[in-house]
mmCIF file of C-alpha atoms in Angstrom:
data_model
loop_
_atom_site.group_PDB
_atom_site.id
_atom_site.type_symbol
_atom_site.label_atom_id
_atom_site.label_comp_id
_atom_site.label_asym_id
_atom_site.label_seq_id
_atom_site.Cartn_x
_atom_site.Cartn_y
_atom_site.Cartn_z
ATOM 1 C CA MET A 13 -2.000 -16.303 2.851
ATOM 2 C CA LYS A 14 1.361 -16.580 1.105
ATOM 3 C CA GLN A 15 -0.177 -18.646 -1.697
ATOM 4 C CA TRP A 16 -3.078 -16.178 -2.025
ATOM 5 C CA ALA A 17 -0.688 -13.221 -2.167
ATOM 6 C CA GLN A 18 1.446 -14.880 -4.831
ATOM 7 C CA SER A 19 -1.665 -15.342 -6.975
ATOM 8 C CA ASN A 20 -3.412 -12.045 -6.248
ATOM 9 C CA VAL A 21 -0.814 -9.334 -5.654
ATOM 10 C CA PRO A 22 0.959 -8.821 -8.987
ATOM 11 C CA GLY A 23 4.524 -7.654 -8.858
ATOM 12 C CA MET A 24 4.836 -7.990 -5.092
ATOM 13 C CA ALA A 25 3.599 -11.566 -4.537
ATOM 14 C CA ARG A 26 3.391 -10.969 -0.793
ATOM 15 C CA LEU A 27 1.349 -9.142 1.790
ATOM 16 C CA ALA A 28 2.576 -5.879 3.261
ATOM 17 C CA THR A 29 4.205 -5.990 6.651
ATOM 18 C CA PRO A 30 2.706 -4.037 9.535
ATOM 19 C CA GLU A 31 5.801 -1.833 9.436
ATOM 20 C CA GLU A 32 5.169 -0.961 5.774
ATOM 21 C CA ILE A 33 1.570 0.015 6.475
ATOM 22 C CA ALA A 34 2.664 2.084 9.499
ATOM 23 C CA ALA A 35 5.373 3.840 7.470
ATOM 24 C CA PHE A 36 2.786 4.729 4.809
ATOM 25 C CA ALA A 37 0.401 6.167 7.395
ATOM 26 C CA LEU A 38 3.123 8.103 9.199
ATOM 27 C CA THR A 39 4.431 9.556 5.949
ATOM 28 C CA LEU A 40 0.981 10.799 4.989
ATOM 29 C CA ALA A 41 0.464 12.279 8.447
ATOM 30 C CA SER A 42 3.813 14.059 8.350
ATOM 31 C CA PRO A 43 4.293 17.702 7.407
ATOM 32 C CA GLU A 44 6.041 16.555 4.193
ATOM 33 C CA PHE A 45 2.715 16.567 2.316
ATOM 34 C CA PRO A 46 0.797 19.649 3.480
ATOM 35 C CA TYR A 47 -1.085 20.018 0.194
ATOM 36 C CA LEU A 48 -2.360 16.422 0.140
ATOM 37 C CA THR A 49 -6.001 16.615 1.148
ATOM 38 C CA GLY A 50 -9.007 14.444 0.468
ATOM 39 C CA ALA A 51 -7.093 11.934 -1.624
ATOM 40 C CA GLN A 52 -7.951 8.268 -1.670
ATOM 41 C CA LEU A 53 -4.695 6.328 -1.686
ATOM 42 C CA VAL A 54 -4.513 2.559 -1.873
ATOM 43 C CA ILE A 55 -1.663 0.514 -0.471
ATOM 44 C CA ASP A 56 -2.214 -2.902 -2.010
ATOM 45 C CA GLY A 57 1.009 -3.819 -3.802
ATOM 46 C CA GLY A 58 -0.540 -3.041 -7.173
ATOM 47 C CA LYS A 59 -3.558 -5.364 -6.888
ATOM 48 C CA THR A 60 -6.002 -2.690 -8.036
ATOM 49 C CA ALA A 61 -3.688 -1.078 -10.616
ATOM 50 C CA HIS A 62 -4.969 -1.050 -14.179
ATOM 51 C CA ALA A 63 -2.879 -0.626 -17.281
#
C-alpha cells in the first residue's frame, strides 16, 4: 500500500490515517458549517485534483 500511495497520491505520497478521515467527517458534521449542504467533497490527498 505504501508503494501504491507513493505512486498514486501526488503531493501526499501516503494514505490517510483513520484519525484524519474521522476528523474530516466530524468537522463536516459540526455546527461550524451550517450552510454546507449537498456538496460532494473528496478526501483523497489530491489524487483526483486537476490543474
